[in-house]
Amino acid sequence: MKNILVATDFSENAKKALQYATLLAKAYEAKIYLIHTYLPYFVEPGIYADSLMMQEALNEQYESMNAKFVPLVKELEEAGIEHETLLELNDVTSGIFDAIAEHEIDFLVIGRTGSGGFINKLIGSNAAHITAKASIPVLAIPQQLESVGIKQILYATQLEYEECDVLAEVFALAQKLGAKVNLVKVEASFEPDIQADKQFIDQIKGTFVKEDFEITKVTASNVTEGILKTAKAQGSDLIVLAAHHRNFLSQIIDPSKSKQVIISSPLPVLTFQLKGDL
């Protein structure tokens, strides 16, 4: 993890997202990019505006938005974090993906809700698009969090696919933060159980022989309920999901479970994308 992108609308929730990004940046000695995207103000109907007036209005809007970065930048400077601000005239989704490509971002942090329009949009179709399509890990921070910290990590395993690459990153994160990882498999009605769990459990235990972790199976009416109840029972601070890129048809037939968890979770949710499509 070298470059972390934090999407901000300057709300209190976005400040929590920045605190989590700061925690990770310190652990990995990474650089933080702060991004805010905006669209031009509309000129009121009936008011004449020539090109000069429009440009002046755009400049004023830019300066107003740019000033909101000042307290956030001060926090990063005091924490000794290398940083850069990105103020982009763009829509939310395009702005984030453009920044990821341009600045070689390898980790994205977003607030799940906020007081302004920027983060609120992320919880709808933009959130689903960003989480499902991003090739980098995405950490979604819920609004109701009171404290920032990661000491107990719940990794929701499917035991249906090769997950060791993602697990290696999760264990590395846990080591950096001094956290413990617990693996949980939720068994729910109508969920696919194609592969034998034992082969994946043996593979995980054989690959991570030096790691201290537990693998637990729980039964629930649905996956989201099982994950959230187990996270609460275990005192988890972070939920980690490994999801597949989903094609349009599969989203219609079976909406992304990762999106359901992100929307419902009172805890931060970190989503990795598994290789390959469903």
PDB file of C-alpha atoms in Angstrom, residues 59-257:
ATOM      1  CA  ASN A  59     -13.109  30.722  -9.910  1.00  0.00           C
ATOM      2  CA  GLU A  60     -15.063  31.702  -6.796  1.00  0.00           C
ATOM      3  CA  GLN A  61     -16.485  28.197  -6.522  1.00  0.00           C
ATOM      4  CA  TYR A  62     -13.021  26.674  -6.876  1.00  0.00           C
ATOM      5  CA  GLU A  63     -11.526  28.934  -4.212  1.00  0.00           C
ATOM      6  CA  SER A  64     -14.404  28.233  -1.836  1.00  0.00           C
ATOM      7  CA  MET A  65     -13.999  24.466  -2.211  1.00  0.00           C
ATOM      8  CA  ASN A  66     -10.216  24.625  -2.018  1.00  0.00           C
ATOM      9  CA  ALA A  67     -10.358  26.518   1.291  1.00  0.00           C
ATOM     10  CA  LYS A  68     -12.195  23.570   2.874  1.00  0.00           C
ATOM     11  CA  PHE A  69      -9.078  21.431   2.423  1.00  0.00           C
ATOM     12  CA  VAL A  70      -7.092  23.648   4.837  1.00  0.00           C
ATOM     13  CA  PRO A  71      -8.053  22.002   8.183  1.00  0.00           C
ATOM     14  CA  LEU A  72      -7.710  18.509   6.669  1.00  0.00           C
ATOM     15  CA  VAL A  73      -4.267  19.296   5.308  1.00  0.00           C
ATOM     16  CA  LYS A  74      -3.263  20.677   8.710  1.00  0.00           C
ATOM     17  CA  GLU A  75      -4.213  17.358  10.334  1.00  0.00           C
ATOM     18  CA  LEU A  76      -2.099  15.423   7.836  1.00  0.00           C
ATOM     19  CA  GLU A  77       0.855  17.750   8.304  1.00  0.00           C
ATOM     20  CA  GLU A  78       0.670  17.362  12.087  1.00  0.00           C
ATOM     21  CA  ALA A  79       0.553  13.572  11.645  1.00  0.00           C
ATOM     22  CA  GLY A  80       3.599  13.685   9.379  1.00  0.00           C
ATOM     23  CA  ILE A  81       1.721  12.119   6.454  1.00  0.00           C
ATOM     24  CA  GLU A  82       2.788  12.857   2.900  1.00  0.00           C
ATOM     25  CA  HIS A  83      -0.274  14.183   1.093  1.00  0.00           C
ATOM     26  CA  GLU A  84      -1.755  15.878  -1.955  1.00  0.00           C
ATOM     27  CA  THR A  85      -5.165  17.466  -2.564  1.00  0.00           C
ATOM     28  CA  LEU A  86      -7.213  16.914  -5.718  1.00  0.00           C
ATOM     29  CA  LEU A  87     -10.059  19.317  -6.476  1.00  0.00           C
ATOM     30  CA  GLU A  88     -11.683  18.083  -9.660  1.00  0.00           C
ATOM     31  CA  LEU A  89     -14.418  19.564 -11.856  1.00  0.00           C
ATOM     32  CA  ASN A  90     -16.025  16.190 -12.497  1.00  0.00           C
ATOM     33  CA  ASP A  91     -18.754  13.812 -11.371  1.00  0.00           C
ATOM     34  CA  VAL A  92     -18.066  11.592  -8.372  1.00  0.00           C
ATOM     35  CA  THR A  93     -17.485   8.249 -10.064  1.00  0.00           C
ATOM     36  CA  SER A  94     -15.404   9.545 -12.971  1.00  0.00           C
ATOM     37  CA  GLY A  95     -13.342  11.737 -10.669  1.00  0.00           C
ATOM     38  CA  ILE A  96     -12.457   8.820  -8.402  1.00  0.00           C
ATOM     39  CA  PHE A  97     -11.544   6.412 -11.197  1.00  0.00           C
ATOM     40  CA  ASP A  98      -9.548   9.079 -13.054  1.00  0.00           C
ATOM     41  CA  ALA A  99      -7.575   9.795  -9.879  1.00  0.00           C
ATOM     42  CA  ILE A 100      -6.970   6.080  -9.266  1.00  0.00           C
ATOM     43  CA  ALA A 101      -5.474   5.721 -12.726  1.00  0.00           C
ATOM     44  CA  GLU A 102      -3.494   8.973 -12.787  1.00  0.00           C
ATOM     45  CA  HIS A 103      -1.908   8.685  -9.341  1.00  0.00           C
ATOM     46  CA  GLU A 104      -1.434   4.899  -9.166  1.00  0.00           C
ATOM     47  CA  ILE A 105      -3.789   4.615  -6.219  1.00  0.00           C
ATOM     48  CA  ASP A 106      -3.814   1.178  -4.568  1.00  0.00           C
ATOM     49  CA  PHE A 107      -6.366   1.766  -1.770  1.00  0.00           C
ATOM     50  CA  LEU A 108      -9.597   3.775  -1.636  1.00  0.00           C
ATOM     51  CA  VAL A 109     -11.379   5.071   1.491  1.00  0.00           C
ATOM     52  CA  ILE A 110     -14.899   6.510   1.296  1.00  0.00           C
ATOM     53  CA  GLY A 111     -17.463   7.621   3.853  1.00  0.00           C
ATOM     54  CA  ARG A 112     -20.695   5.667   3.473  1.00  0.00           C
ATOM     55  CA  THR A 113     -22.974   8.636   4.118  1.00  0.00           C
ATOM     56  CA  GLY A 114     -22.502  12.312   4.767  1.00  0.00           C
ATOM     57  CA  SER A 115     -24.178  15.665   5.164  1.00  0.00           C
ATOM     58  CA  GLY A 116     -23.462  16.748   1.622  1.00  0.00           C
ATOM     59  CA  GLY A 117     -24.319  15.370  -1.794  1.00  0.00           C
ATOM     60  CA  PHE A 118     -20.906  13.909  -2.615  1.00  0.00           C
ATOM     61  CA  ILE A 119     -20.807  10.940  -0.259  1.00  0.00           C
ATOM     62  CA  ASN A 120     -24.581  10.484  -0.245  1.00  0.00           C
ATOM     63  CA  LYS A 121     -24.397   9.630  -3.931  1.00  0.00           C
ATOM     64  CA  LEU A 122     -21.874   6.895  -3.193  1.00  0.00           C
ATOM     65  CA  ILE A 123     -24.356   4.796  -1.260  1.00  0.00           C
ATOM     66  CA  GLY A 124     -26.594   4.323  -4.286  1.00  0.00           C
ATOM     67  CA  SER A 125     -25.605   3.230  -7.751  1.00  0.00           C
ATOM     68  CA  ASN A 126     -22.233   4.975  -7.515  1.00  0.00           C
ATOM     69  CA  ALA A 127     -21.278   2.955  -4.421  1.00  0.00           C
ATOM     70  CA  ALA A 128     -22.224  -0.292  -6.129  1.00  0.00           C
ATOM     71  CA  HIS A 129     -20.305   0.704  -9.247  1.00  0.00           C
ATOM     72  CA  ILE A 130     -17.174   1.807  -7.413  1.00  0.00           C
ATOM     73  CA  THR A 131     -17.016  -1.183  -5.067  1.00  0.00           C
ATOM     74  CA  ALA A 132     -17.837  -3.724  -7.769  1.00  0.00           C
ATOM     75  CA  LYS A 133     -15.628  -2.298 -10.499  1.00  0.00           C
ATOM     76  CA  ALA A 134     -12.618  -1.051  -8.560  1.00  0.00           C
ATOM     77  CA  SER A 135      -9.611  -3.311  -8.943  1.00  0.00           C
ATOM     78  CA  ILE A 136      -8.184  -1.973  -5.668  1.00  0.00           C
ATOM     79  CA  PRO A 137      -9.422  -2.505  -2.096  1.00  0.00           C
ATOM     80  CA  VAL A 138     -12.260  -0.172  -1.039  1.00  0.00           C
ATOM     81  CA  LEU A 139     -12.843   0.720   2.621  1.00  0.00           C
ATOM     82  CA  ALA A 140     -16.343   2.098   3.350  1.00  0.00           C
ATOM     83  CA  ILE A 141     -16.794   3.979   6.629  1.00  0.00           C
ATOM     84  CA  PRO A 142     -20.298   4.197   8.163  1.00  0.00           C
ATOM     85  CA  GLN A 143     -21.570   7.449   9.606  1.00  0.00           C
ATOM     86  CA  GLN A 144     -22.389   6.242  13.133  1.00  0.00           C
ATOM     87  CA  LEU A 145     -18.837   5.299  14.165  1.00  0.00           C
ATOM     88  CA  GLU A 146     -17.711   6.917  17.408  1.00  0.00           C
ATOM     89  CA  SER A 147     -14.103   5.759  17.582  1.00  0.00           C
ATOM     90  CA  VAL A 148     -11.370   4.875  15.107  1.00  0.00           C
ATOM     91  CA  GLY A 149      -9.291   1.736  15.498  1.00  0.00           C
ATOM     92  CA  ILE A 150      -8.797  -1.821  14.191  1.00  0.00           C
ATOM     93  CA  LYS A 151      -7.916  -4.620  16.605  1.00  0.00           C
ATOM     94  CA  GLN A 152     -10.405  -7.365  15.658  1.00  0.00           C
ATOM     95  CA  ILE A 153     -10.953  -8.240  11.982  1.00  0.00           C
ATOM     96  CA  LEU A 154     -13.741 -10.487  10.724  1.00  0.00           C
ATOM     97  CA  TYR A 155     -12.992 -11.977   7.318  1.00  0.00           C
ATOM     98  CA  ALA A 156     -16.140 -13.366   5.675  1.00  0.00           C
ATOM     99  CA  THR A 157     -14.918 -16.388   3.768  1.00  0.00           C
ATOM    100  CA  GLN A 158     -16.996 -18.189   1.144  1.00  0.00           C
ATOM    101  CA  LEU A 159     -14.913 -21.388   1.148  1.00  0.00           C
ATOM    102  CA  GLU A 160     -15.901 -21.719  -2.503  1.00  0.00           C
ATOM    103  CA  TYR A 161     -13.032 -19.965  -4.304  1.00  0.00           C
ATOM    104  CA  GLU A 162      -9.291 -19.452  -4.062  1.00  0.00           C
ATOM    105  CA  GLU A 163      -8.922 -16.672  -1.470  1.00  0.00           C
ATOM    106  CA  CYS A 164      -5.328 -17.004  -0.292  1.00  0.00           C
ATOM    107  CA  ASP A 165      -4.082 -13.930  -2.188  1.00  0.00           C
ATOM    108  CA  VAL A 166      -6.650 -11.745  -0.438  1.00  0.00           C
ATOM    109  CA  LEU A 167      -6.043 -13.436   2.913  1.00  0.00           C
ATOM    110  CA  ALA A 168      -2.330 -12.713   2.612  1.00  0.00           C
ATOM    111  CA  GLU A 169      -3.146  -9.002   2.356  1.00  0.00           C
ATOM    112  CA  VAL A 170      -5.556  -9.220   5.289  1.00  0.00           C
ATOM    113  CA  PHE A 171      -2.990 -10.934   7.514  1.00  0.00           C
ATOM    114  CA  ALA A 172      -0.374  -8.367   6.466  1.00  0.00           C
ATOM    115  CA  LEU A 173      -2.790  -5.575   7.421  1.00  0.00           C
ATOM    116  CA  ALA A 174      -3.490  -7.243  10.770  1.00  0.00           C
ATOM    117  CA  GLN A 175       0.221  -7.541  11.475  1.00  0.00           C
ATOM    118  CA  LYS A 176       0.766  -3.854  10.702  1.00  0.00           C
ATOM    119  CA  LEU A 177      -2.052  -2.829  13.043  1.00  0.00           C
ATOM    120  CA  GLY A 178      -1.488  -5.428  15.750  1.00  0.00           C
ATOM    121  CA  ALA A 179      -4.926  -6.915  15.073  1.00  0.00           C
ATOM    122  CA  LYS A 180      -6.363 -10.441  15.175  1.00  0.00           C
ATOM    123  CA  VAL A 181      -8.160 -12.075  12.233  1.00  0.00           C
ATOM    124  CA  ASN A 182     -11.123 -14.453  12.517  1.00  0.00           C
ATOM    125  CA  LEU A 183     -12.542 -16.225   9.462  1.00  0.00           C
ATOM    126  CA  VAL A 184     -16.303 -16.751   9.328  1.00  0.00           C
ATOM    127  CA  LYS A 185     -18.325 -18.863   6.893  1.00  0.00           C
ATOM    128  CA  VAL A 186     -22.074 -18.122   6.944  1.00  0.00           C
ATOM    129  CA  GLU A 187     -24.287 -21.039   6.015  1.00  0.00           C
ATOM    130  CA  ALA A 188     -27.666 -19.766   4.848  1.00  0.00           C
ATOM    131  CA  SER A 189     -30.578 -21.179   2.877  1.00  0.00           C
ATOM    132  CA  PHE A 190     -30.375 -20.877  -0.910  1.00  0.00           C
ATOM    133  CA  GLU A 191     -26.641 -20.112  -0.772  1.00  0.00           C
ATOM    134  CA  PRO A 192     -24.418 -22.141  -3.121  1.00  0.00           C
ATOM    135  CA  ASP A 193     -22.315 -24.834  -1.467  1.00  0.00           C
ATOM    136  CA  ILE A 194     -20.633 -26.404  -4.462  1.00  0.00           C
ATOM    137  CA  GLN A 195     -17.106 -27.094  -3.256  1.00  0.00           C
ATOM    138  CA  ALA A 196     -16.233 -29.057  -0.130  1.00  0.00           C
ATOM    139  CA  ASP A 197     -15.290 -26.667   2.668  1.00  0.00           C
ATOM    140  CA  LYS A 198     -12.549 -28.952   3.976  1.00  0.00           C
ATOM    141  CA  GLN A 199     -10.323 -28.550   0.926  1.00  0.00           C
ATOM    142  CA  PHE A 200     -10.317 -24.763   1.316  1.00  0.00           C
ATOM    143  CA  ILE A 201      -9.895 -24.908   5.093  1.00  0.00           C
ATOM    144  CA  ASP A 202      -6.906 -27.240   4.671  1.00  0.00           C
ATOM    145  CA  GLN A 203      -5.466 -24.951   2.011  1.00  0.00           C
ATOM    146  CA  ILE A 204      -5.818 -21.859   4.220  1.00  0.00           C
ATOM    147  CA  LYS A 205      -4.334 -23.574   7.270  1.00  0.00           C
ATOM    148  CA  GLY A 206      -1.508 -24.997   5.174  1.00  0.00           C
ATOM    149  CA  THR A 207      -0.695 -21.626   3.607  1.00  0.00           C
ATOM    150  CA  PHE A 208      -0.823 -19.526   6.779  1.00  0.00           C
ATOM    151  CA  VAL A 209       0.770 -21.876   9.300  1.00  0.00           C
ATOM    152  CA  LYS A 210       2.398 -19.014  11.229  1.00  0.00           C
ATOM    153  CA  GLU A 211      -0.803 -16.981  11.606  1.00  0.00           C
ATOM    154  CA  ASP A 212      -3.003 -17.103  14.697  1.00  0.00           C
ATOM    155  CA  PHE A 213      -6.608 -17.286  13.519  1.00  0.00           C
ATOM    156  CA  GLU A 214      -9.858 -19.197  13.867  1.00  0.00           C
ATOM    157  CA  ILE A 215     -12.311 -20.440  11.241  1.00  0.00           C
ATOM    158  CA  THR A 216     -15.920 -20.396  12.419  1.00  0.00           C
ATOM    159  CA  LYS A 217     -19.103 -21.568  10.716  1.00  0.00           C
ATOM    160  CA  VAL A 218     -22.400 -19.922  11.630  1.00  0.00           C
ATOM    161  CA  THR A 219     -25.967 -20.529  10.459  1.00  0.00           C
ATOM    162  CA  ALA A 220     -28.246 -17.613   9.611  1.00  0.00           C
ATOM    163  CA  SER A 221     -31.289 -16.802   7.515  1.00  0.00           C
ATOM    164  CA  ASN A 222     -29.086 -14.787   5.154  1.00  0.00           C
ATOM    165  CA  VAL A 223     -25.420 -13.952   4.703  1.00  0.00           C
ATOM    166  CA  THR A 224     -25.648 -10.304   5.746  1.00  0.00           C
ATOM    167  CA  GLU A 225     -27.415 -11.159   9.001  1.00  0.00           C
ATOM    168  CA  GLY A 226     -24.872 -13.864   9.796  1.00  0.00           C
ATOM    169  CA  ILE A 227     -21.885 -11.603   9.173  1.00  0.00           C
ATOM    170  CA  LEU A 228     -23.217  -8.670  11.195  1.00  0.00           C
ATOM    171  CA  LYS A 229     -24.359 -10.775  14.166  1.00  0.00           C
ATOM    172  CA  THR A 230     -21.031 -12.604  14.299  1.00  0.00           C
ATOM    173  CA  ALA A 231     -19.083  -9.344  14.016  1.00  0.00           C
ATOM    174  CA  LYS A 232     -21.008  -7.961  16.989  1.00  0.00           C
ATOM    175  CA  ALA A 233     -20.530 -11.144  19.030  1.00  0.00           C
ATOM    176  CA  GLN A 234     -16.784 -11.182  18.340  1.00  0.00           C
ATOM    177  CA  GLY A 235     -16.322  -7.479  19.035  1.00  0.00           C
ATOM    178  CA  SER A 236     -15.008  -6.884  15.520  1.00  0.00           C
ATOM    179  CA  ASP A 237     -13.757  -3.466  14.415  1.00  0.00           C
ATOM    180  CA  LEU A 238     -13.587  -4.259  10.697  1.00  0.00           C
ATOM    181  CA  ILE A 239     -15.399  -6.568   8.281  1.00  0.00           C
ATOM    182  CA  VAL A 240     -13.473  -7.796   5.242  1.00  0.00           C
ATOM    183  CA  LEU A 241     -15.190  -9.174   2.148  1.00  0.00           C
ATOM    184  CA  ALA A 242     -13.725 -10.845  -0.921  1.00  0.00           C
ATOM    185  CA  ALA A 243     -16.073 -10.258  -3.843  1.00  0.00           C
ATOM    186  CA  HIS A 244     -16.174 -11.177  -7.506  1.00  0.00           C
ATOM    187  CA  HIS A 245     -16.574  -8.683 -10.320  1.00  0.00           C
ATOM    188  CA  ARG A 246     -20.183  -9.217 -11.297  1.00  0.00           C
ATOM    189  CA  ASN A 247     -21.634  -8.986 -14.775  1.00  0.00           C
ATOM    190  CA  PHE A 248     -24.915  -7.215 -15.481  1.00  0.00           C
ATOM    191  CA  LEU A 249     -27.028 -10.389 -15.620  1.00  0.00           C
ATOM    192  CA  SER A 250     -25.725 -11.789 -12.343  1.00  0.00           C
ATOM    193  CA  GLN A 251     -26.483  -8.492 -10.601  1.00  0.00           C
ATOM    194  CA  ILE A 252     -30.118  -8.694 -11.716  1.00  0.00           C
ATOM    195  CA  ILE A 253     -30.516 -12.320 -10.642  1.00  0.00           C
ATOM    196  CA  ASP A 254     -28.596 -12.056  -7.362  1.00  0.00           C
ATOM    197  CA  PRO A 255     -27.709  -8.540  -6.143  1.00  0.00           C
ATOM    198  CA  SER A 256     -24.236  -8.177  -4.687  1.00  0.00           C
ATOM    199  CA  LYS A 257     -24.053  -9.412  -1.097  1.00  0.00           C
TER     200      LYS A 257
END
